[in-house]
PDB file of C-alpha atoms in Angstrom:
ATOM      1  CA  MET X   1      -0.984  54.356  31.486  1.00 77.00           C
ATOM      2  CA  PHE X   2       2.229  53.312  29.742  1.00 83.00           C
ATOM      3  CA  LYS X   3       4.714  51.871  32.229  1.00 90.00           C
ATOM      4  CA  VAL X   4       8.393  51.050  31.614  1.00 89.00           C
ATOM      5  CA  THR X   5      10.138  48.237  33.472  1.00 87.00           C
ATOM      6  CA  ARG X   6      12.635  49.432  36.053  1.00 87.00           C
ATOM      7  CA  TYR X   7      15.397  47.372  34.408  1.00 86.00           C
ATOM      8  CA  GLY X   8      15.007  49.299  31.158  1.00 88.00           C
ATOM      9  CA  LEU X   9      14.468  52.746  32.667  1.00 92.00           C
ATOM     10  CA  SER X  10      18.100  53.853  32.262  1.00 94.00           C
ATOM     11  CA  ILE X  11      18.110  52.765  28.606  1.00 94.00           C
ATOM     12  CA  VAL X  12      14.840  54.620  27.980  1.00 93.00           C
ATOM     13  CA  VAL X  13      16.292  57.768  29.590  1.00 95.00           C
ATOM     14  CA  ILE X  14      19.430  57.528  27.429  1.00 95.00           C
ATOM     15  CA  ALA X  15      17.296  56.932  24.314  1.00 94.00           C
ATOM     16  CA  THR X  16      15.165  59.974  25.207  1.00 94.00           C
ATOM     17  CA  VAL X  17      18.240  62.196  25.532  1.00 96.00           C
ATOM     18  CA  ILE X  18      19.717  60.951  22.239  1.00 95.00           C
ATOM     19  CA  ALA X  19      16.408  61.236  20.368  1.00 94.00           C
ATOM     20  CA  SER X  20      15.854  64.736  21.730  1.00 94.00           C
ATOM     21  CA  ALA X  21      19.353  65.835  20.701  1.00 95.00           C
ATOM     22  CA  ILE X  22      18.867  64.473  17.171  1.00 93.00           C
ATOM     23  CA  CYS X  23      15.469  66.173  16.867  1.00 91.00           C
ATOM     24  CA  ALA X  24      16.868  69.467  18.141  1.00 93.00           C
ATOM     25  CA  GLY X  25      19.775  69.280  15.704  1.00 92.00           C
ATOM     26  CA  VAL X  26      17.571  68.515  12.720  1.00 90.00           C
ATOM     27  CA  LEU X  27      15.005  71.146  13.634  1.00 89.00           C
ATOM     28  CA  ALA X  28      17.782  73.728  14.032  1.00 92.00           C
ATOM     29  CA  LEU X  29      18.525  73.143  10.340  1.00 89.00           C
ATOM     30  CA  ARG X  30      14.868  73.266   9.250  1.00 87.00           C
ATOM     31  CA  ASN X  31      15.359  76.491   7.277  1.00 89.00           C
ATOM     32  CA  LEU X  32      18.238  74.955   5.318  1.00 92.00           C
ATOM     33  CA  LEU X  33      16.624  71.597   4.496  1.00 89.00           C
ATOM     34  CA  PRO X  34      13.572  70.677   2.440  1.00 92.00           C
ATOM     35  CA  TRP X  35      10.672  69.022   4.289  1.00 90.00           C
ATOM     36  CA  TRP X  36      11.457  65.570   2.899  1.00 92.00           C
ATOM     37  CA  ALA X  37      15.049  65.732   4.189  1.00 91.00           C
ATOM     38  CA  ILE X  38      13.824  66.664   7.665  1.00 90.00           C
ATOM     39  CA  LEU X  39      11.382  63.755   7.552  1.00 92.00           C
ATOM     40  CA  ALA X  40      14.107  61.393   6.287  1.00 92.00           C
ATOM     41  CA  LEU X  41      16.371  62.384   9.185  1.00 89.00           C
ATOM     42  CA  LEU X  42      13.704  62.253  11.904  1.00 93.00           C
ATOM     43  CA  ALA X  43      11.794  59.102  10.881  1.00 94.00           C
ATOM     44  CA  PRO X  44      14.510  56.549  11.781  1.00 93.00           C
ATOM     45  CA  ASP X  45      15.121  58.346  15.067  1.00 92.00           C
ATOM     46  CA  LEU X  46      11.434  58.199  15.940  1.00 94.00           C
ATOM     47  CA  ILE X  47      11.084  54.552  14.904  1.00 95.00           C
ATOM     48  CA  ILE X  48      14.080  53.442  17.007  1.00 94.00           C
ATOM     49  CA  TYR X  49      12.883  55.477  20.000  1.00 94.00           C
ATOM     50  CA  LEU X  50       9.376  53.989  19.821  1.00 93.00           C
ATOM     51  CA  TRP X  51      10.867  50.499  19.537  1.00 91.00           C
ATOM     52  CA  VAL X  52      12.950  51.079  22.706  1.00 92.00           C
ATOM     53  CA  LEU X  53       9.815  52.185  24.566  1.00 91.00           C
ATOM     54  CA  TRP X  54       7.889  49.175  23.234  1.00 89.00           C
ATOM     55  CA  PHE X  55      10.668  46.720  24.157  1.00 88.00           C
ATOM     56  CA  PHE X  56      10.878  47.881  27.789  1.00 89.00           C
ATOM     57  CA  ARG X  57       7.130  48.196  28.420  1.00 90.00           C
ATOM     58  CA  ASP X  58       5.585  46.721  31.562  1.00 88.00           C
ATOM     59  CA  PRO X  59       1.865  46.216  30.950  1.00 89.00           C
ATOM     60  CA  GLU X  60      -0.557  45.315  33.714  1.00 86.00           C
ATOM     61  CA  ARG X  61      -1.570  41.660  33.650  1.00 82.00           C
ATOM     62  CA  ASP X  62      -4.857  40.260  34.916  1.00 83.00           C
ATOM     63  CA  THR X  63      -3.927  36.744  35.951  1.00 80.00           C
ATOM     64  CA  PRO X  64      -6.439  34.104  36.960  1.00 82.00           C
ATOM     65  CA  GLN X  65      -6.520  33.370  40.679  1.00 82.00           C
ATOM     66  CA  GLY X  66      -7.032  29.988  42.322  1.00 82.00           C
ATOM     67  CA  ASP X  67      -5.368  26.944  43.787  1.00 82.00           C
ATOM     68  CA  GLY X  68      -3.421  24.658  41.474  1.00 79.00           C
ATOM     69  CA  LEU X  69      -2.895  27.234  38.728  1.00 78.00           C
ATOM     70  CA  PHE X  70       0.524  27.647  37.159  1.00 77.00           C
ATOM     71  CA  ILE X  71       0.836  30.783  35.023  1.00 80.00           C
ATOM     72  CA  ALA X  72       3.662  31.266  32.520  1.00 81.00           C
ATOM     73  CA  PRO X  73       6.275  33.690  33.892  1.00 83.00           C
ATOM     74  CA  ALA X  74       6.886  35.361  30.521  1.00 84.00           C
ATOM     75  CA  ASP X  75       5.244  36.219  27.231  1.00 87.00           C
ATOM     76  CA  GLY X  76       6.268  34.212  24.220  1.00 89.00           C
ATOM     77  CA  ARG X  77       5.943  30.726  22.809  1.00 92.00           C
ATOM     78  CA  ILE X  78       6.722  27.474  24.577  1.00 91.00           C
ATOM     79  CA  ALA X  79       9.744  26.199  22.665  1.00 92.00           C
ATOM     80  CA  ASP X  80      10.876  23.277  24.794  1.00 91.00           C
ATOM     81  CA  ILE X  81       9.429  20.883  27.361  1.00 92.00           C
ATOM     82  CA  THR X  82      12.036  18.470  28.700  1.00 91.00           C
ATOM     83  CA  ASN X  83      11.954  15.969  31.531  1.00 92.00           C
ATOM     84  CA  ILE X  84      15.034  16.339  33.717  1.00 89.00           C
ATOM     85  CA  GLY X  85      16.532  13.863  36.154  1.00 89.00           C
ATOM     86  CA  PRO X  86      18.551  13.890  39.361  1.00 88.00           C
ATOM     87  CA  ASP X  87      21.744  14.782  37.452  1.00 86.00           C
ATOM     88  CA  SER X  88      20.251  18.174  36.371  1.00 82.00           C
ATOM     89  CA  GLU X  89      20.965  21.597  37.895  1.00 75.00           C
ATOM     90  CA  LEU X  90      18.076  21.054  40.309  1.00 74.00           C
ATOM     91  CA  GLY X  91      19.459  17.768  41.577  1.00 79.00           C
ATOM     92  CA  ARG X  92      16.052  16.068  41.318  1.00 82.00           C
ATOM     93  CA  ASP X  93      13.423  15.016  38.813  1.00 88.00           C
ATOM     94  CA  GLY X  94      11.298  17.686  37.168  1.00 86.00           C
ATOM     95  CA  VAL X  95      10.223  19.312  33.938  1.00 87.00           C
ATOM     96  CA  ARG X  96      12.096  22.166  32.235  1.00 86.00           C
ATOM     97  CA  ILE X  97       9.925  24.479  30.143  1.00 87.00           C
ATOM     98  CA  GLY X  98      11.683  26.840  27.720  1.00 89.00           C
ATOM     99  CA  ILE X  99       9.924  29.980  26.497  1.00 90.00           C
ATOM    100  CA  PHE X 100      11.088  31.757  23.317  1.00 92.00           C
ATOM    101  CA  MET X 101      10.485  35.503  23.314  1.00 89.00           C
ATOM    102  CA  ASN X 102      10.763  37.460  20.067  1.00 88.00           C
ATOM    103  CA  ILE X 103      11.392  41.211  19.924  1.00 83.00           C
ATOM    104  CA  PHE X 104       7.660  41.961  20.075  1.00 84.00           C
ATOM    105  CA  ASN X 105       7.032  40.092  23.351  1.00 87.00           C
ATOM    106  CA  VAL X 106       7.229  41.759  26.759  1.00 85.00           C
ATOM    107  CA  HIS X 107      10.738  40.955  28.019  1.00 78.00           C
ATOM    108  CA  LEU X 108       9.856  40.809  31.670  1.00 80.00           C
ATOM    109  CA  SER X 109       9.729  37.657  33.754  1.00 79.00           C
ATOM    110  CA  ARG X 110       7.092  37.589  36.422  1.00 77.00           C
ATOM    111  CA  CYS X 111       6.732  35.304  39.421  1.00 73.00           C
ATOM    112  CA  PRO X 112       3.402  33.528  38.894  1.00 65.00           C
ATOM    113  CA  VAL X 113       3.707  31.140  41.845  1.00 69.00           C
ATOM    114  CA  ASP X 114       4.962  31.384  45.404  1.00 72.00           C
ATOM    115  CA  GLY X 115       8.269  29.711  46.078  1.00 76.00           C
ATOM    116  CA  VAL X 116      11.860  30.020  47.238  1.00 82.00           C
ATOM    117  CA  VAL X 117      14.879  30.156  44.925  1.00 77.00           C
ATOM    118  CA  GLU X 118      17.241  27.525  46.307  1.00 76.00           C
ATOM    119  CA  SER X 119      19.965  27.841  43.690  1.00 74.00           C
ATOM    120  CA  VAL X 120      20.818  29.549  40.427  1.00 77.00           C
ATOM    121  CA  ALA X 121      22.823  27.857  37.659  1.00 73.00           C
ATOM    122  CA  HIS X 122      24.163  29.605  34.559  1.00 76.00           C
ATOM    123  CA  ARG X 123      25.076  27.731  31.400  1.00 75.00           C
ATOM    124  CA  PRO X 124      26.698  29.795  28.649  1.00 82.00           C
TER     125      PRO X 124
END
């Protein structure tokens, strides 16, 4: 079953309404337009709508289970591994791992390990 992330649900609903309105408008003119014009008007609409659905998908993941495993929280490619020190946002030594996600990756961060969020820091 195709599942959409809850964070993208409102965007998917808006995209559905817009795509439906465009399709209804074009199909209302189907007697006035040749078939290729109808196709030319509907194809971009369909492609953009399918991309929105694909971008906000939430597929099921079968993750390995066991002690000592650390599973990546997001799809993508590891772009950066940096040792950090006590002057970092965490205030202690550690390793920062950056994951680059392109438009074809699932843009949903999961929580692969148990833990407590002690602080959040934003850097523009």
